[in-house]
Amino acid sequence: KPKAEETGTPVASPMTGIYYGSPSPGAPPFVKVGQTVQAGDTVALIEAMKVFNEITAPVSGVVSAVKVENGQLVETGDLLIRIG
């Protein structure tokens, strides 16, 4: 049986790169736990080969978890956030 934190829609990285949770250093994060997002909202950036790729919410809902740290290297398929 999955743990409570494992519920919701996972948002995974579509590529290997550096995860950024905010648009620029010192800026507020795109999303935080408990925040409501709409489908299509930008939830993160992944930098790959000097290109910043917007990661968008596949569904509307409430962010239930943020699984990675700003500046962390992520691989294709790594879980970034969950939307409950």
XYZ file of N, CA and C in Angstrom:
252
model
N 0.860 -1.192 0.000
C 0.000 0.000 0.000
C 0.893 1.238 0.000
N 0.681 2.181 -0.928
C 1.557 3.354 -0.965
C 1.365 4.243 0.263
N 2.433 4.901 0.649
C 2.351 5.848 1.759
C 1.555 7.072 1.314
N 1.037 7.832 2.257
C 0.213 8.999 1.943
C 0.962 9.966 1.030
N 2.268 10.143 1.252
C 3.041 11.091 0.453
C 3.207 10.641 -1.000
N 2.881 9.378 -1.282
C 3.053 8.865 -2.637
C 1.805 9.032 -3.491
N 0.776 9.681 -2.953
C -0.435 9.886 -3.735
C -0.276 11.124 -4.601
N -1.164 11.273 -5.550
C -1.120 12.437 -6.422
C -0.418 12.133 -7.726
N -0.433 13.107 -8.601
C 0.160 12.962 -9.925
C 1.641 13.308 -9.874
N 2.518 12.369 -10.255
C 3.948 12.688 -10.253
C 4.311 13.563 -11.451
N 5.208 14.488 -11.227
C 5.776 15.281 -12.318
C 7.249 14.912 -12.380
N 7.639 14.229 -13.449
C 9.005 13.724 -13.583
C 9.786 14.585 -14.564
N 11.095 14.550 -14.438
C 11.952 15.296 -15.347
C 11.975 14.614 -16.714
N 11.731 15.382 -17.788
C 11.762 14.781 -19.124
C 13.177 14.644 -19.680
N 14.161 15.127 -18.917
C 15.540 15.126 -19.415
C 16.510 15.160 -18.251
N 17.771 14.883 -18.545
C 18.829 15.036 -17.560
C 19.300 16.487 -17.586
N 19.443 17.079 -16.409
C 19.899 18.469 -16.335
C 19.868 18.950 -14.902
N 20.001 20.254 -14.749
C 20.012 20.872 -13.422
C 18.615 21.419 -13.127
N 18.066 21.027 -11.972
C 16.737 21.469 -11.543
C 16.825 22.850 -10.916
N 15.930 23.734 -11.339
C 15.772 25.048 -10.699
C 14.313 25.219 -10.319
N 14.082 25.505 -9.042
C 12.728 25.660 -8.540
C 12.216 27.079 -8.602
N 13.069 28.022 -9.032
C 12.642 29.422 -9.157
C 13.234 30.000 -10.439
N 12.640 31.093 -10.935
C 13.089 31.631 -12.223
C 14.478 32.257 -12.192
N 14.935 32.696 -11.022
C 16.268 33.284 -10.896
C 16.691 33.208 -9.435
N 18.013 33.309 -9.162
C 18.463 33.252 -7.761
C 17.788 34.333 -6.925
N 17.285 33.967 -5.777
C 16.641 34.921 -4.883
C 15.168 35.142 -5.175
N 14.688 34.650 -6.311
C 13.266 34.788 -6.644
C 12.466 33.749 -5.879
N 11.194 34.017 -5.625
C 10.373 32.998 -4.960
C 10.243 31.754 -5.833
N 10.037 30.605 -5.211
C 9.914 29.369 -6.000
C 8.657 29.384 -6.863
N 8.712 28.625 -7.956
C 7.526 28.475 -8.799
C 6.386 27.875 -7.992
N 6.699 26.825 -7.220
C 5.674 26.159 -6.415
C 6.243 25.765 -5.064
N 5.358 25.648 -4.089
C 5.723 25.100 -2.792
C 4.592 24.191 -2.326
N 4.894 23.322 -1.380
C 3.904 22.380 -0.867
C 2.702 23.156 -0.347
N 1.515 22.706 -0.739
C 0.278 23.351 -0.309
C -0.256 24.370 -1.298
N 0.547 24.704 -2.298
C 0.139 25.694 -3.295
C -0.734 25.041 -4.361
N -1.763 25.768 -4.795
C -2.621 25.288 -5.874
C -2.021 25.702 -7.209
N -1.970 24.758 -8.141
C -1.473 25.039 -9.487
C -2.544 24.665 -10.504
N -2.461 25.284 -11.661
C -3.343 24.953 -12.776
C -2.541 24.166 -13.801
N -3.216 23.294 -14.525
C -2.558 22.557 -15.606
C -1.912 23.564 -16.549
N -0.655 23.331 -16.888
C 0.070 24.241 -17.772
C 0.920 25.264 -17.056
N 0.735 25.424 -15.735
C 1.582 26.347 -14.968
C 3.018 25.830 -14.951
N 3.980 26.747 -15.023
C 5.384 26.367 -14.889
C 5.648 25.995 -13.433
N 6.231 24.801 -13.221
C 6.519 24.350 -11.858
C 8.015 24.249 -11.590
N 8.827 24.269 -12.656
C 10.277 24.156 -12.494
C 10.950 24.462 -13.824
N 12.268 24.615 -13.750
C 13.099 24.713 -14.943
C 14.145 23.609 -14.867
N 14.459 23.035 -16.016
C 15.582 22.098 -16.101
C 16.552 22.684 -17.113
N 17.797 22.914 -16.668
C 18.824 23.434 -17.574
C 19.591 22.262 -18.159
N 19.552 22.174 -19.476
C 20.302 21.137 -20.181
C 21.021 21.800 -21.342
N 22.322 21.648 -21.398
C 23.141 22.247 -22.458
C 22.875 23.744 -22.619
N 22.832 24.446 -21.489
C 22.658 25.904 -21.444
C 21.291 26.384 -21.913
N 20.357 25.456 -22.064
C 18.986 25.817 -22.430
C 18.091 25.542 -21.227
N 17.268 26.526 -20.873
C 16.334 26.360 -19.760
C 14.999 25.874 -20.304
N 14.589 24.704 -19.857
C 13.357 24.069 -20.321
C 12.300 24.185 -19.233
N 11.151 24.774 -19.558
C 10.081 24.901 -18.578
C 9.396 23.558 -18.381
N 9.185 23.204 -17.123
C 8.432 22.007 -16.779
C 7.075 22.502 -16.296
N 6.015 21.996 -16.903
C 4.679 22.484 -16.574
C 3.852 21.411 -15.883
N 2.868 21.866 -15.126
C 1.979 20.949 -14.414
C 1.075 20.238 -15.414
N 1.028 18.885 -15.354
C 0.147 18.154 -16.267
C -1.320 18.201 -15.848
N -1.562 18.527 -14.587
C -2.924 18.566 -14.047
C -3.057 19.765 -13.109
N -4.296 20.147 -12.827
C -4.555 21.155 -11.804
C -4.680 20.448 -10.458
N -4.244 21.118 -9.401
C -4.345 20.520 -8.073
C -3.459 21.241 -7.085
N -3.231 20.588 -5.952
C -2.409 21.156 -4.883
C -1.085 20.404 -4.841
N 0.014 21.151 -4.778
C 1.343 20.539 -4.700
C 1.451 19.817 -3.354
N 1.685 18.498 -3.415
C 1.759 17.712 -2.182
C 3.191 17.397 -1.766
N 4.141 17.545 -2.703
C 5.538 17.272 -2.369
C 6.454 17.912 -3.403
N 7.584 18.412 -2.938
C 8.682 18.848 -3.808
C 9.850 17.945 -3.439
N 10.324 17.147 -4.392
C 11.253 16.057 -4.088
C 12.719 16.375 -4.357
N 13.010 17.517 -4.966
C 14.401 17.826 -5.316
C 14.775 19.210 -4.813
N 16.079 19.424 -4.685
C 16.608 20.702 -4.212
C 17.035 21.561 -5.404
N 16.959 22.864 -5.223
C 17.420 23.798 -6.242
C 18.884 23.517 -6.575
N 19.201 23.475 -7.869
C 20.574 23.247 -8.292
C 20.977 21.791 -8.358
N 20.049 20.885 -8.048
C 20.345 19.450 -8.043
C 20.349 18.905 -9.469
N 21.290 18.004 -9.743
C 21.297 17.294 -11.027
C 20.204 16.243 -10.988
N 19.340 16.257 -11.987
C 18.290 15.242 -12.088
C 18.470 14.463 -13.386
N 18.014 13.233 -13.360
C 18.074 12.363 -14.532
C 16.680 12.262 -15.143
N 16.621 11.869 -16.395
C 15.343 11.634 -17.051
C 14.510 10.664 -16.215
N 13.287 11.046 -15.925
C 12.391 10.187 -15.147
C 12.416 10.428 -13.656
N 13.364 11.227 -13.147
C 13.394 11.518 -11.704
C 12.143 12.300 -11.303
N 11.588 11.955 -10.157
C 10.415 12.649 -9.631
C 10.821 14.038 -9.142
N 10.127 15.055 -9.646
C 10.383 16.434 -9.223
C 9.396 16.857 -8.153
N 8.119 16.782 -8.487
C 7.061 17.161 -7.541
C 5.889 16.213 -7.709
N 4.978 16.290 -6.752
C 3.680 15.596 -6.852
C 2.580 16.630 -6.710
N 1.543 16.450 -7.512
C 0.371 17.316 -7.434
C -0.784 16.442 -6.984
N -1.347 16.764 -5.802
C -2.377 15.932 -5.200
C -3.746 16.164 -5.787
